[in-house]
Tab-separated table of C-alpha atoms in Angstrom:
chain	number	residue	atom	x	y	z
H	1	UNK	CA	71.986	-11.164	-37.610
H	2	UNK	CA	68.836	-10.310	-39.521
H	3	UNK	CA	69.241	-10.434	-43.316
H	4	UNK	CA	67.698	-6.902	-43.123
H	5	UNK	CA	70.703	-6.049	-40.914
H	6	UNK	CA	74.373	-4.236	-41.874
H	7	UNK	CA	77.177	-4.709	-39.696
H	8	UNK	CA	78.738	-1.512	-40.188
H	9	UNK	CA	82.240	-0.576	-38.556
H	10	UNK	CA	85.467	1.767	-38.517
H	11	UNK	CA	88.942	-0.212	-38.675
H	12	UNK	CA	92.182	0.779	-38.121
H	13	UNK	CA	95.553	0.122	-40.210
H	14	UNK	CA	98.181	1.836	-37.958
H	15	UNK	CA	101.789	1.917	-38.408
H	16	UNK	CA	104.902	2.842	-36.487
H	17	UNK	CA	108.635	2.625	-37.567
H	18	UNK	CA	110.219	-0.193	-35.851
H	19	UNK	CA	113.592	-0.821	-34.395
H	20	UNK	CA	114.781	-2.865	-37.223
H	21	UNK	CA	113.782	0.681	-39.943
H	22	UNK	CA	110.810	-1.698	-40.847
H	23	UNK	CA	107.118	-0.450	-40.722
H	24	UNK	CA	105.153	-2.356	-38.124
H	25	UNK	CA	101.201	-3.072	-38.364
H	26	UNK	CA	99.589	-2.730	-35.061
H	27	UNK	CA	97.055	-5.829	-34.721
H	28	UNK	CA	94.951	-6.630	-31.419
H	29	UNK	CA	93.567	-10.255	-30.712
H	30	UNK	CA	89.776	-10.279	-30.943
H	31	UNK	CA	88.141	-11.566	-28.341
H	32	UNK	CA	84.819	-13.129	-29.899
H	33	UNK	CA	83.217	-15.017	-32.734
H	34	UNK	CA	84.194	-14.988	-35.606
H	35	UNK	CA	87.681	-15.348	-35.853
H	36	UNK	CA	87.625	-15.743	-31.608
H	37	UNK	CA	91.518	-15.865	-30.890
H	38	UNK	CA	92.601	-14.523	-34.123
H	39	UNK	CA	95.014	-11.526	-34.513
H	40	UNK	CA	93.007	-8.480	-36.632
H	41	UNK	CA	92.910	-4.718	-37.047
H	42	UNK	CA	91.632	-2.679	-34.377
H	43	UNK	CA	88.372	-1.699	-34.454
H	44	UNK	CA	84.885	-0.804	-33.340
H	45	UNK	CA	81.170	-1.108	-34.613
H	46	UNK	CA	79.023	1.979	-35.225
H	47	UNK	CA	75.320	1.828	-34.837
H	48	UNK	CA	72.414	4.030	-33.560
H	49	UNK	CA	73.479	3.540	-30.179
H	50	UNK	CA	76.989	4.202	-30.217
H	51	UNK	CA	78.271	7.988	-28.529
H	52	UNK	CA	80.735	8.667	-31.290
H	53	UNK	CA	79.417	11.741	-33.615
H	54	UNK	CA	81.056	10.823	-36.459
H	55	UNK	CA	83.374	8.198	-38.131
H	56	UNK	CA	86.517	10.247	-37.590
H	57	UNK	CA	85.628	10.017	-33.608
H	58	UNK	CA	85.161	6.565	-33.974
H	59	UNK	CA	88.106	5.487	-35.367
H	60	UNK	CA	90.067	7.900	-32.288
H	61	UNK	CA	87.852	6.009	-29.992
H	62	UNK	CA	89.298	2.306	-31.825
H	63	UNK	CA	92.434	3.328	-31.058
H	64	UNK	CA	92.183	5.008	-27.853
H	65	UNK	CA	89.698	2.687	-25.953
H	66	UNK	CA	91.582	-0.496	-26.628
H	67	UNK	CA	95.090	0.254	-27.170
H	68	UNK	CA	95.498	3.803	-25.080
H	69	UNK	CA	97.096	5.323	-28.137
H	70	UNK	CA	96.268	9.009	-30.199
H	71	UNK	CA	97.680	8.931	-33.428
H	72	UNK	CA	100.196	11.385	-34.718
H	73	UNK	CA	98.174	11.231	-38.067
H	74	UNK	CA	94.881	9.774	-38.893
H	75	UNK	CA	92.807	9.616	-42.124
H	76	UNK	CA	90.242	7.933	-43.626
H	77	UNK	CA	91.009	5.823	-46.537
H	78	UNK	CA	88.360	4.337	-47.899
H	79	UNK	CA	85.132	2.389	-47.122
H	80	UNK	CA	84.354	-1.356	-48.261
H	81	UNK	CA	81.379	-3.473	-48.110
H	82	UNK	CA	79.731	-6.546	-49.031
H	83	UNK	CA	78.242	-9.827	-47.596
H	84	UNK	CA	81.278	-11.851	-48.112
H	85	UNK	CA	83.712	-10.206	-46.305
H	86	UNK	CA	82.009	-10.764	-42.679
H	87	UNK	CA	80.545	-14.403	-42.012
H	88	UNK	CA	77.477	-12.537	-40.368
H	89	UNK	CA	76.429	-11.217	-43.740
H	90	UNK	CA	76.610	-7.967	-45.253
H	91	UNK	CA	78.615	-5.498	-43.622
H	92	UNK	CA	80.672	-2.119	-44.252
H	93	UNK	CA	83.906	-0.792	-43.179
H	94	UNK	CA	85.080	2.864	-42.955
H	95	UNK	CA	89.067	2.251	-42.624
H	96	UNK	CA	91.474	4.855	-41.673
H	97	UNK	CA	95.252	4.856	-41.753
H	98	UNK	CA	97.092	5.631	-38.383
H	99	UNK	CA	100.626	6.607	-38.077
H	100	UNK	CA	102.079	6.269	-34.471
H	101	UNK	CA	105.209	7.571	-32.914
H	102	UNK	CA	108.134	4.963	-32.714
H	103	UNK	CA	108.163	4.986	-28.895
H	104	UNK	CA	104.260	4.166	-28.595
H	105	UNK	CA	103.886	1.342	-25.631
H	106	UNK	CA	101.002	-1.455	-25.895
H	107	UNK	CA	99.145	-1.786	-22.487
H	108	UNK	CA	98.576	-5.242	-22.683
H	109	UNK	CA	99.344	-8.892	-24.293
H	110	UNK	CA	96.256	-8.838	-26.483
H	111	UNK	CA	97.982	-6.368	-28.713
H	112	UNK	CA	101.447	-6.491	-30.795
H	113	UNK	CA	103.103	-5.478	-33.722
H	114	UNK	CA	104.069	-7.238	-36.551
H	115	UNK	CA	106.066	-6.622	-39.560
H	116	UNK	CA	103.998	-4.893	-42.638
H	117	UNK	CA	105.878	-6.928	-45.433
H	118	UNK	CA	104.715	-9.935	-43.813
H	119	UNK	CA	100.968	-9.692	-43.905
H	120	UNK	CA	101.641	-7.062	-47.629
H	121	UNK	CA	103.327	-10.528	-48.807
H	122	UNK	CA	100.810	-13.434	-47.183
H	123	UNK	CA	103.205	-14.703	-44.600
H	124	UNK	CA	100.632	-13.335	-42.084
H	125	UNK	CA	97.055	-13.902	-42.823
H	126	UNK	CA	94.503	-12.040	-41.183
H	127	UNK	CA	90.178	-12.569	-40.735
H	128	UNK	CA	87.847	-11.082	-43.055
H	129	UNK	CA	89.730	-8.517	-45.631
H	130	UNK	CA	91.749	-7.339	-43.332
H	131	UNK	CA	95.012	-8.298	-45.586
H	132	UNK	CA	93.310	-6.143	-48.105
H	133	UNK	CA	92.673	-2.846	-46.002
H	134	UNK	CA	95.997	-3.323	-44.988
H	135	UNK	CA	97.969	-3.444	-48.584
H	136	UNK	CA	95.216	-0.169	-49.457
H	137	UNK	CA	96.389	1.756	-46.628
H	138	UNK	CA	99.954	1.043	-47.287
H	139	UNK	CA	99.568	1.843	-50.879
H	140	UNK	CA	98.290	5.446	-50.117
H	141	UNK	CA	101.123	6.033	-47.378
H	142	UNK	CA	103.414	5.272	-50.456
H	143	UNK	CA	101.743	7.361	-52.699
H	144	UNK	CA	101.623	10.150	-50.628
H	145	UNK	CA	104.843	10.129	-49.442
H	146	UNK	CA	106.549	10.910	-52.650
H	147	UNK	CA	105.407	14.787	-52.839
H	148	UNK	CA	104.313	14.927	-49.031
H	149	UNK	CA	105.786	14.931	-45.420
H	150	UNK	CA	103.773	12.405	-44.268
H	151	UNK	CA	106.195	10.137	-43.486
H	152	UNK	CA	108.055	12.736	-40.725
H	153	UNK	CA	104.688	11.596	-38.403
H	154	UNK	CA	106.538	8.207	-37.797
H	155	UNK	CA	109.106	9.550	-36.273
H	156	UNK	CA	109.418	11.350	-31.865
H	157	UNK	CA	108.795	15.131	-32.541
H	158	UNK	CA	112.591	16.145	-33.018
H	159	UNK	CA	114.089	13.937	-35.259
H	160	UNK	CA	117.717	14.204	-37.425
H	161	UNK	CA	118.052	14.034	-41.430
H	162	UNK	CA	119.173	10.399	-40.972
H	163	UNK	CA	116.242	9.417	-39.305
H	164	UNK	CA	114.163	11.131	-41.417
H	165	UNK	CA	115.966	9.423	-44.742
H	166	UNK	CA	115.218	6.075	-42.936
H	167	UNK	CA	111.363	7.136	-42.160
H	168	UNK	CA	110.691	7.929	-46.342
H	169	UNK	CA	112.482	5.045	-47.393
H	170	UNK	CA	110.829	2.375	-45.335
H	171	UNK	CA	107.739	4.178	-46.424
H	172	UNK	CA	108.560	3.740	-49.626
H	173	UNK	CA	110.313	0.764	-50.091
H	174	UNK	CA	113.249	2.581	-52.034
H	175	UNK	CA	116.167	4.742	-51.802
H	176	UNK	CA	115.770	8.687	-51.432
H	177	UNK	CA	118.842	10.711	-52.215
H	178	UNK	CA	119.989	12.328	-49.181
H	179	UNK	CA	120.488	15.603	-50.696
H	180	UNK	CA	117.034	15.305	-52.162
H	181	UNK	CA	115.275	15.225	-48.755
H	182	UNK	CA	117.422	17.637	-47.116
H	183	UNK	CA	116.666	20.249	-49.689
H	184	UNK	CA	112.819	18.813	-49.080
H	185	UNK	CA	113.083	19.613	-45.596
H	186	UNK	CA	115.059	22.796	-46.384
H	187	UNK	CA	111.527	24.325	-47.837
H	188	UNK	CA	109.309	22.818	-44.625
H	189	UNK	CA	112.156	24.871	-42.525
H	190	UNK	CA	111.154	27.872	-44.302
H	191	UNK	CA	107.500	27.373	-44.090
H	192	UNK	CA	107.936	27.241	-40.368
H	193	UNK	CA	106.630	23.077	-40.847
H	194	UNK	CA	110.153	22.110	-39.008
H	195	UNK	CA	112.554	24.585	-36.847
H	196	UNK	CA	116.067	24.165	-35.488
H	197	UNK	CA	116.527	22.915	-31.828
H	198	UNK	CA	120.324	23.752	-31.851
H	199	UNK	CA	120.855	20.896	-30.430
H	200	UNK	CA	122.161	17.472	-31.054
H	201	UNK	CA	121.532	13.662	-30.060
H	202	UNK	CA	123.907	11.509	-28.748
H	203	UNK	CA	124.005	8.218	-30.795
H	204	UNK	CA	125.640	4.783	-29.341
H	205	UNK	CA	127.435	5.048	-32.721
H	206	UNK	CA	128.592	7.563	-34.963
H	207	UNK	CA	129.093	11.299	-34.794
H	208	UNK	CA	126.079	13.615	-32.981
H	209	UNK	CA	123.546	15.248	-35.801
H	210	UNK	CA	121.245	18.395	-35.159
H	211	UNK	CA	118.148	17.908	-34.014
H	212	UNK	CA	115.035	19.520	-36.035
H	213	UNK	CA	111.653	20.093	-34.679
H	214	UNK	CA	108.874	18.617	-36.514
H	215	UNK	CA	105.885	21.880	-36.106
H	216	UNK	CA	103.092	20.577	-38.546
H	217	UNK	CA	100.805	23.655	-39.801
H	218	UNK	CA	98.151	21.610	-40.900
H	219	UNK	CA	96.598	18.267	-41.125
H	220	UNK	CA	97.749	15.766	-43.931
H	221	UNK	CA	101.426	17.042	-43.821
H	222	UNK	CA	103.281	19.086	-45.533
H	223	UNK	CA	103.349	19.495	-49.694
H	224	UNK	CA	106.087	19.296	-51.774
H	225	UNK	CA	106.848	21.367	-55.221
H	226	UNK	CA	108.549	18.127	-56.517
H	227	UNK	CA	108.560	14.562	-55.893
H	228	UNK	CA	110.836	13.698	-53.296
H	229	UNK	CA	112.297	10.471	-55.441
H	230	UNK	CA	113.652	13.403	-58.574
């Protein structure tokens, strides 16, 4: 690459809620130099010639392209850049922060998920700054989550209270008083955010729970008057 050159590209930091009530980073192996081999965020490269018109199409197309998936939420986080972070030289990225249903399926062996905590805590290193986008992206989920809904987007459309307590708090990486979200969820129901299916699910274990319908008005979720950990 030409010194007069920026790499510039749009990464991805995408998270489900895994079996185990664990948040899951969704990493795809890249397939050339550098780091040929070597498990990193999805992503793409934006230049001149690319068809995307803007980043936010571009970091759809990252996900879409390669992995077959659309986001229930997507935002941009933040963009870095300097010429240590790529071997090439200088380069930018525009991340985003991805939240994907629990039931999302992989369509092929060169992508996986892996725990969060063990790339947040360096058990898992990744290329480049990858590590870094990742702890920035988790930090905003967390810091969002405490007087937002945004957690409710890791979770299949109608969901129970349980399963949204478990959503926050693995968000969060603390305990949320049950009565505390309910009442949370209590105001989304009467700003038409969630409605009642009048139905219930049928657990292996444990007694059946209603079944609420997660209707999102808006993009970036739902605000709360309080935070949901008072």
């Amino acid at each position: 690459m030409a010194s007069a050159e920026v790499l510039a590209g749009v990464d991805i930091v995408a998270l489900r809620l895994g079996e185990a009530d664990r948040l899951e980073l969704l990493l795809g192996r890249r397939a050339q130099e550098p780091f040929a081999d070597q498990w990193a965020l999805p992503g793409v490269l934006v230049n001149g010639r690319c068809a995307d018109a803007s980043l936010d199409a571009a970091a759809g197309r990252a996900l879409q392209d390669r992995a077959r998936i659309v986001p229930a939420h997507l935002e941009q986080v933040a963009t870095v850049g300097n010429a240590a972070r790529d071997p090439r030289g200088w380069s930018l990225s525009t991340f985003y922060l991805a939240l994907l249903a629990p039931d999302v399926r992989l369509p092929g062996e060169d992508l996986c998920f892996v725990a969060l905590d063990e790339v947040l805590d360096g058990r898992l290193s990744l290329p480049f700054d990858h590590a870094q986008l990742v702890a920035q992206a988790a930090e905003r989920l967390a810091g969002k989550a405490v007087y937002t809904s945004l957690p409710l987007y890791l979770l299949a459309p109608c969901f129970t209270v349980t399963e949204a307590l478990t959503a926050f708090q693995a968000v969060l990486g603390q305990t949320v008083q049950h009565t505390t979200l309910r009442g949370r969820l209590d105001k989304m129901k009467q700003h038409g955010w969630i409605a009642d299916t009048g139905e219930k699910n049928q657990p292996k274990m444990g007694r059946p729970q209603h079944l609420l319908a997660h209707r999102p008005q808006a993009p970036g979720g739902f605000i709360f008057d309080r935070s949901v950990l008072s």
